[in-house]
mmCIF file of C-alpha atoms in Angstrom:
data_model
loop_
_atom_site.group_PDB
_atom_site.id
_atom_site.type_symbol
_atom_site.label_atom_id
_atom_site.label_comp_id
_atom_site.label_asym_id
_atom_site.label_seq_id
_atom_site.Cartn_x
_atom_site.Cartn_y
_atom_site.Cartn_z
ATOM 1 C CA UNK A 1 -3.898 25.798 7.390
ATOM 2 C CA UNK A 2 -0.628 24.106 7.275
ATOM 3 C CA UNK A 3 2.058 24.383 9.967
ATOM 4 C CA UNK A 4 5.751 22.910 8.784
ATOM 5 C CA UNK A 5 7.950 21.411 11.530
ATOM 6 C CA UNK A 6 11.930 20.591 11.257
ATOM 7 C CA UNK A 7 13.605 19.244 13.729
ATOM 8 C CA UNK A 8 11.256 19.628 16.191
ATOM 9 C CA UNK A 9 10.963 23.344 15.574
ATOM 10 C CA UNK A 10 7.980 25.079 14.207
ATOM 11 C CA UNK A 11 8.871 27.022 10.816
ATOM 12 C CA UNK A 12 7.762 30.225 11.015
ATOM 13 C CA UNK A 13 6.097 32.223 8.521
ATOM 14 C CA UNK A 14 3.692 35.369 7.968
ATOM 15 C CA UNK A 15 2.067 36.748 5.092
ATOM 16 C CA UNK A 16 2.844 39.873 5.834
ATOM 17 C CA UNK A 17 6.028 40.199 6.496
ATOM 18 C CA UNK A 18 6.533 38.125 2.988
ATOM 19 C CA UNK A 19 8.302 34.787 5.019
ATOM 20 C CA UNK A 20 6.827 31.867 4.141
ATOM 21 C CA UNK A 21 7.309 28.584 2.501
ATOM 22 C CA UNK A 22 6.431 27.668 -0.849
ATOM 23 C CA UNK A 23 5.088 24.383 -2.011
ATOM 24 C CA UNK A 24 8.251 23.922 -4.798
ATOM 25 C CA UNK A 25 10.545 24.128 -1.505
ATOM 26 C CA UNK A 26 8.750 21.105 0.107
ATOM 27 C CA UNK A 27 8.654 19.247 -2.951
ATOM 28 C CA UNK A 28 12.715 20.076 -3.432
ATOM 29 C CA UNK A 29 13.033 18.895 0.525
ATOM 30 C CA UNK A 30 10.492 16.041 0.402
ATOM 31 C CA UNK A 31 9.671 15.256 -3.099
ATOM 32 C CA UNK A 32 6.106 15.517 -5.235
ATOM 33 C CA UNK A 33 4.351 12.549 -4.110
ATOM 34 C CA UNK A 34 5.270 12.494 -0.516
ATOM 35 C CA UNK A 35 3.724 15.660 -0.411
ATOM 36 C CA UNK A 36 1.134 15.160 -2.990
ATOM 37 C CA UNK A 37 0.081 12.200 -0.412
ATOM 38 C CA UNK A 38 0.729 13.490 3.163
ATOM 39 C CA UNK A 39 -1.625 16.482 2.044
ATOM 40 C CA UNK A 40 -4.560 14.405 1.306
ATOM 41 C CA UNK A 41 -4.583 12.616 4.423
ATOM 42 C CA UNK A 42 -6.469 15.828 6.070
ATOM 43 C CA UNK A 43 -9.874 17.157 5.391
ATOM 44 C CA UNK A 44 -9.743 20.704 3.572
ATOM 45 C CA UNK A 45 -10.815 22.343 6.727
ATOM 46 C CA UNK A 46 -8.842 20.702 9.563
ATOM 47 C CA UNK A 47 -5.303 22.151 10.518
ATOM 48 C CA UNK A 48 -2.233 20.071 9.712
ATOM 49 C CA UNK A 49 1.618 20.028 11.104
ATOM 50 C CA UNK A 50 3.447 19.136 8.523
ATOM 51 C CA UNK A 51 6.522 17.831 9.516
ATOM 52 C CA UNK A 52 9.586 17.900 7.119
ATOM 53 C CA UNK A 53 11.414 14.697 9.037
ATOM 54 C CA UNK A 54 8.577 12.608 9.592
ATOM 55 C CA UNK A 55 7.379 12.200 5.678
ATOM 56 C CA UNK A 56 10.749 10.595 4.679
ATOM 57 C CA UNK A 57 11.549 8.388 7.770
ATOM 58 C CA UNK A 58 11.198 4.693 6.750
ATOM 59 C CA UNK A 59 8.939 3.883 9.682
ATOM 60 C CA UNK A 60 4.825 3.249 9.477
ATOM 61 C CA UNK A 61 4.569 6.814 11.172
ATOM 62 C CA UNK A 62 4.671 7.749 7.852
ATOM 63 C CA UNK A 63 1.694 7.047 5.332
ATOM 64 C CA UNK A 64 3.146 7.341 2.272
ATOM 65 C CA UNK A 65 6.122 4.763 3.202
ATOM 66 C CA UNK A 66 3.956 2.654 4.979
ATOM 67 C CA UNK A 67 1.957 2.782 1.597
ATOM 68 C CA UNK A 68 4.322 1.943 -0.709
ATOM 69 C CA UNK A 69 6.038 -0.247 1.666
ATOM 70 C CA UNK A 70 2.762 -2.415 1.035
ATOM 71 C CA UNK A 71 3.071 -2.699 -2.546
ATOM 72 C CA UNK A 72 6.803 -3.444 -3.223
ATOM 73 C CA UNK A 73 6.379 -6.261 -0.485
ATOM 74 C CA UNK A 74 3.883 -7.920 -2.804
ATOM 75 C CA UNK A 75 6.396 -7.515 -5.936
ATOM 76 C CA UNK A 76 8.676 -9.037 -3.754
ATOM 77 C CA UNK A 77 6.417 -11.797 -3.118
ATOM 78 C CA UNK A 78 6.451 -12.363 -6.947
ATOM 79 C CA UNK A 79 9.789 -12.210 -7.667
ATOM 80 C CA UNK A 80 10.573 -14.619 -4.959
ATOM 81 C CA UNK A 81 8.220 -16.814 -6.703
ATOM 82 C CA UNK A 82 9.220 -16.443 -10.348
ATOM 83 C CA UNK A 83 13.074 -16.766 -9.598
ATOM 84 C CA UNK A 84 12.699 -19.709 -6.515
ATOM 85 C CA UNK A 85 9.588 -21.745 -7.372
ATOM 86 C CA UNK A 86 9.268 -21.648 -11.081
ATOM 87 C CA UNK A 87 7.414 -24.838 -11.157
ATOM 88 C CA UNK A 88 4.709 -22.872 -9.252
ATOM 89 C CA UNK A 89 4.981 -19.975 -11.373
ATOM 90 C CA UNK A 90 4.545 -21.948 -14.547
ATOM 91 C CA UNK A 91 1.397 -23.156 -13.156
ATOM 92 C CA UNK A 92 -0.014 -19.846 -12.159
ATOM 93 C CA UNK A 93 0.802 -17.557 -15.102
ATOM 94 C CA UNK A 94 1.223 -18.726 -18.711
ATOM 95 C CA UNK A 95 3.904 -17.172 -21.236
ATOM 96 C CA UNK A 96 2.126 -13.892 -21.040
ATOM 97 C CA UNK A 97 2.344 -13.608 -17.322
ATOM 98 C CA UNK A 98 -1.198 -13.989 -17.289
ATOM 99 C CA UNK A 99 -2.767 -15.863 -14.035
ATOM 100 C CA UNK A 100 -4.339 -18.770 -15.053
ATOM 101 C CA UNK A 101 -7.839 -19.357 -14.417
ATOM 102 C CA UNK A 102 -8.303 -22.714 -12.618
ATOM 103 C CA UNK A 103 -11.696 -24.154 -13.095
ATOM 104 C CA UNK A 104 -13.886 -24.969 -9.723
ATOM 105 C CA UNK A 105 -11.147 -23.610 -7.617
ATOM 106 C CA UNK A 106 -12.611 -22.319 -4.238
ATOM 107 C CA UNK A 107 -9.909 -19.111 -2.516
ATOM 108 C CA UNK A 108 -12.421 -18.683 0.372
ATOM 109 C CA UNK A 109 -11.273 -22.835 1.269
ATOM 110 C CA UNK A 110 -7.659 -21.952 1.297
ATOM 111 C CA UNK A 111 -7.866 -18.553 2.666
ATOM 112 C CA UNK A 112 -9.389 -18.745 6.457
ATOM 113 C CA UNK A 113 -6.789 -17.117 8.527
ATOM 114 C CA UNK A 114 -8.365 -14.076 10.233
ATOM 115 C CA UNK A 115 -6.122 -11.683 8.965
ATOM 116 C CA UNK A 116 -6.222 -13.217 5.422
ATOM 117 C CA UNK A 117 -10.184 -12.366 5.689
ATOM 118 C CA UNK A 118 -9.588 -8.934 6.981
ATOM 119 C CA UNK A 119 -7.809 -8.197 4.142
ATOM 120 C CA UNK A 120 -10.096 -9.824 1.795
ATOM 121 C CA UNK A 121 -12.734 -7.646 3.688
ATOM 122 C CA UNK A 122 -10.963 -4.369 3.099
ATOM 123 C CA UNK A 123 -10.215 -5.189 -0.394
ATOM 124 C CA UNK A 124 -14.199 -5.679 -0.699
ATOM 125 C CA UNK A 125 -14.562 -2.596 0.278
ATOM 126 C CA UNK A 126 -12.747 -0.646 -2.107
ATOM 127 C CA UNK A 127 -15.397 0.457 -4.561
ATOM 128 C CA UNK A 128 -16.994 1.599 -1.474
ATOM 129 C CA UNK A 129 -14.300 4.143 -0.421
ATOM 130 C CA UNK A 130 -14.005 5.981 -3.492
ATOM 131 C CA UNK A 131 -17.787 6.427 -3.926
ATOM 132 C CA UNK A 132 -17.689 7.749 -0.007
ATOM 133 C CA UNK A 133 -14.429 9.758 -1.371
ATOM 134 C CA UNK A 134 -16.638 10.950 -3.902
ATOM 135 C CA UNK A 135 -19.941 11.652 -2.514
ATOM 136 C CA UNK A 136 -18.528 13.885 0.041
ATOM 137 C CA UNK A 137 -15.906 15.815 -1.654
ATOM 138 C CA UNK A 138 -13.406 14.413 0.751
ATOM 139 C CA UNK A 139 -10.257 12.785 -0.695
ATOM 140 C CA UNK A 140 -8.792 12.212 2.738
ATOM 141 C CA UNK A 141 -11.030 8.941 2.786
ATOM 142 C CA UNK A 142 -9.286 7.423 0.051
ATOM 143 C CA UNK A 143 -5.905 8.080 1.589
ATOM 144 C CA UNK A 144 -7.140 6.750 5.449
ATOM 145 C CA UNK A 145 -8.486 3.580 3.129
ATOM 146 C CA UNK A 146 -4.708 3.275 1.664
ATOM 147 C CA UNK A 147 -3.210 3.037 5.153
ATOM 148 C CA UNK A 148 -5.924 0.612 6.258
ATOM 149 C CA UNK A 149 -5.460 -1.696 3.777
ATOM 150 C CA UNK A 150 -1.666 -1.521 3.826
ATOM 151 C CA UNK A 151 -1.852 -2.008 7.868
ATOM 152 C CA UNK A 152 -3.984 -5.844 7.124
ATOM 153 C CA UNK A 153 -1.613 -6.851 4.391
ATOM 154 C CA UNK A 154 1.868 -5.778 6.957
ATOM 155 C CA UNK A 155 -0.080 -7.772 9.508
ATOM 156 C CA UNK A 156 -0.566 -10.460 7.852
ATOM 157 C CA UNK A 157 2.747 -10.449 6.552
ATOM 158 C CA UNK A 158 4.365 -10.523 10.213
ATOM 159 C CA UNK A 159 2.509 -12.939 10.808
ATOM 160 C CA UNK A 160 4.059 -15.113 8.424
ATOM 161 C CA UNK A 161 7.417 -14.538 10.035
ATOM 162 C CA UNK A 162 6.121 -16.164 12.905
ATOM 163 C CA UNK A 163 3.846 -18.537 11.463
ATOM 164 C CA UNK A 164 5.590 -20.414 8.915
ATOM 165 C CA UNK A 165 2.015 -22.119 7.683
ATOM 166 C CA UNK A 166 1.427 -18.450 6.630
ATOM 167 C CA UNK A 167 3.914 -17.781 4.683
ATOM 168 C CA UNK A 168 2.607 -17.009 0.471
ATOM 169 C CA UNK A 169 4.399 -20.143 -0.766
ATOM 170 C CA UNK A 170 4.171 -23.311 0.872
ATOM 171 C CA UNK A 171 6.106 -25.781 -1.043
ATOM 172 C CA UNK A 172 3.712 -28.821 -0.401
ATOM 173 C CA UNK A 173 0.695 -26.879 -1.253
ATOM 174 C CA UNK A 174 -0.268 -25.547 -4.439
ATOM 175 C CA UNK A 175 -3.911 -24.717 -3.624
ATOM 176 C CA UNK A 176 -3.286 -22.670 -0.511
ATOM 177 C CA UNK A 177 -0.083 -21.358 -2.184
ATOM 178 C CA UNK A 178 -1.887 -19.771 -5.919
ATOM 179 C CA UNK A 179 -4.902 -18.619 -3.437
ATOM 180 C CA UNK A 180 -2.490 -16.698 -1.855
ATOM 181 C CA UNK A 181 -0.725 -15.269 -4.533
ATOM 182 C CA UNK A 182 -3.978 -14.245 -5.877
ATOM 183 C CA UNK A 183 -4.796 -12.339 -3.095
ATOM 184 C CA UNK A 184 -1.336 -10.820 -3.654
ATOM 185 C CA UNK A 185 -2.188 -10.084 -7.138
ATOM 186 C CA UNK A 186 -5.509 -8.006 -6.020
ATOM 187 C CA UNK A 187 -3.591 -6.095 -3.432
ATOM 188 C CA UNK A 188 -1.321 -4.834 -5.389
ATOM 189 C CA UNK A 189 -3.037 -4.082 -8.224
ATOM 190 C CA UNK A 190 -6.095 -2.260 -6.185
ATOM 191 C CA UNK A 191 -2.812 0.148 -4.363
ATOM 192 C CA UNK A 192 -1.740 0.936 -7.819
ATOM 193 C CA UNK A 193 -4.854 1.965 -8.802
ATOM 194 C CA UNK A 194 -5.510 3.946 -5.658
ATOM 195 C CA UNK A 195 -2.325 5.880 -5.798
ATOM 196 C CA UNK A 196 -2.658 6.050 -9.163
ATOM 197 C CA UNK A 197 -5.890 8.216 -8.367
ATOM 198 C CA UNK A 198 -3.701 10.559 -6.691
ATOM 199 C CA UNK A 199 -0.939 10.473 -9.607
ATOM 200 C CA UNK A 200 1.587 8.882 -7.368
ATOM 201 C CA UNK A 201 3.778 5.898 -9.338
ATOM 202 C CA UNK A 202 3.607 2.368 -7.051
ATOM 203 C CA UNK A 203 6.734 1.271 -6.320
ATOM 204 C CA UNK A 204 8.576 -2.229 -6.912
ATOM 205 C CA UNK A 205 11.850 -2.039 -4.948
ATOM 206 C CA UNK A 206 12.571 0.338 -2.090
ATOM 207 C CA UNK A 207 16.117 1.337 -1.043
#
């Protein structure tokens, strides 16, 4: 059962008397995948208030922003590194844009922040989600998984505000730096996928 709120205000409806909302009039008000997501966030069974102001505020209140927020944040990352380090870039990826693989190169050394191995962590357990997801007929997983793994990655990412030794690109250290962009690389590519799964399109630029 789905309840929609506006403004604060319930929306009513009733069957019988023929007043109700269809799911083309969200989708005009909200858009497909914002509702597409926001839906599979609940089990089948469970009530829901869906409300019409929340899903499109730009705020991590709402899981589909806070989602996608998550991925163009890492193309970000990439841009910033193509167009302001391209000495580190050309070291990284060859002409194809292909990461290159660097032979006895250890992440784990260069990636020992705690938040950097929480988000390896989650990452780990992505096969683990959808077989969960899966196994128990319950799509909602998958979506909770999305937020969880978008919540480590805007973590660590603040904390690289504060922390300049945590930023993605350290000038004076290659090592740390291409670990880091690697673990960019997997994020990104692993909430593609997962929204993918839900035939939502990952953003690369937010307005």
């Amino acid at each position: 059962m789905v309840k929609f709120v506006k403004n604060g205000e319930p929306l009513k409806m009733s069957k019988r008397a023929g007043n109700f909302i269809t799911a083309r009039e969200v989708i005009d008000e909200v858009g497909a995948d914002v509702l597409r997501f926001i839906m599979l966030t609940r089990k089948n069974d469970a009530p829901f208030d869906f409300d019409l102001n929340k899903v499109i505020e730009q705020s991590k209140d709402n899981p589909i922003f806070y989602v996608q927020y998550a991925h163009t944040r890492c193309c970000s990352v990439l841009r910033n590194l193509k167009n302001e380090h391209q000495d580190f870039y050309h070291k990284i990826f060859d002409e194809k844009n292909q990461i290159k693989p660097i032979a006895n190169f250890n992440f784990l050394n260069n990636l020992t922040d705690e938040n950097e191995l929480a988000l390896i962590k989650k990452l780990a357990s992505f096969m683990r989600s959808i077989e969960m997801a899966v196994a128990n007929f319950e799509p909602h997983r998958f979506a909770f998984y999305l937020q969880e793994l978008s919540a480590e990655f805007h973590g660590l990412w603040n904390k690289g505000i504060e922390n300049q030794n945590l930023k993605f690109i350290l000038k004076d250290n290659f090592e740390t730096s291409f670990a880091r962009i690697y673990l960019i690389l997997a994020l990104k590519k692993i909430i593609a996928q997962c929204l993918d799964i839900f035939n939502i399109k990952a953003l690369e630029e937010m307005r």
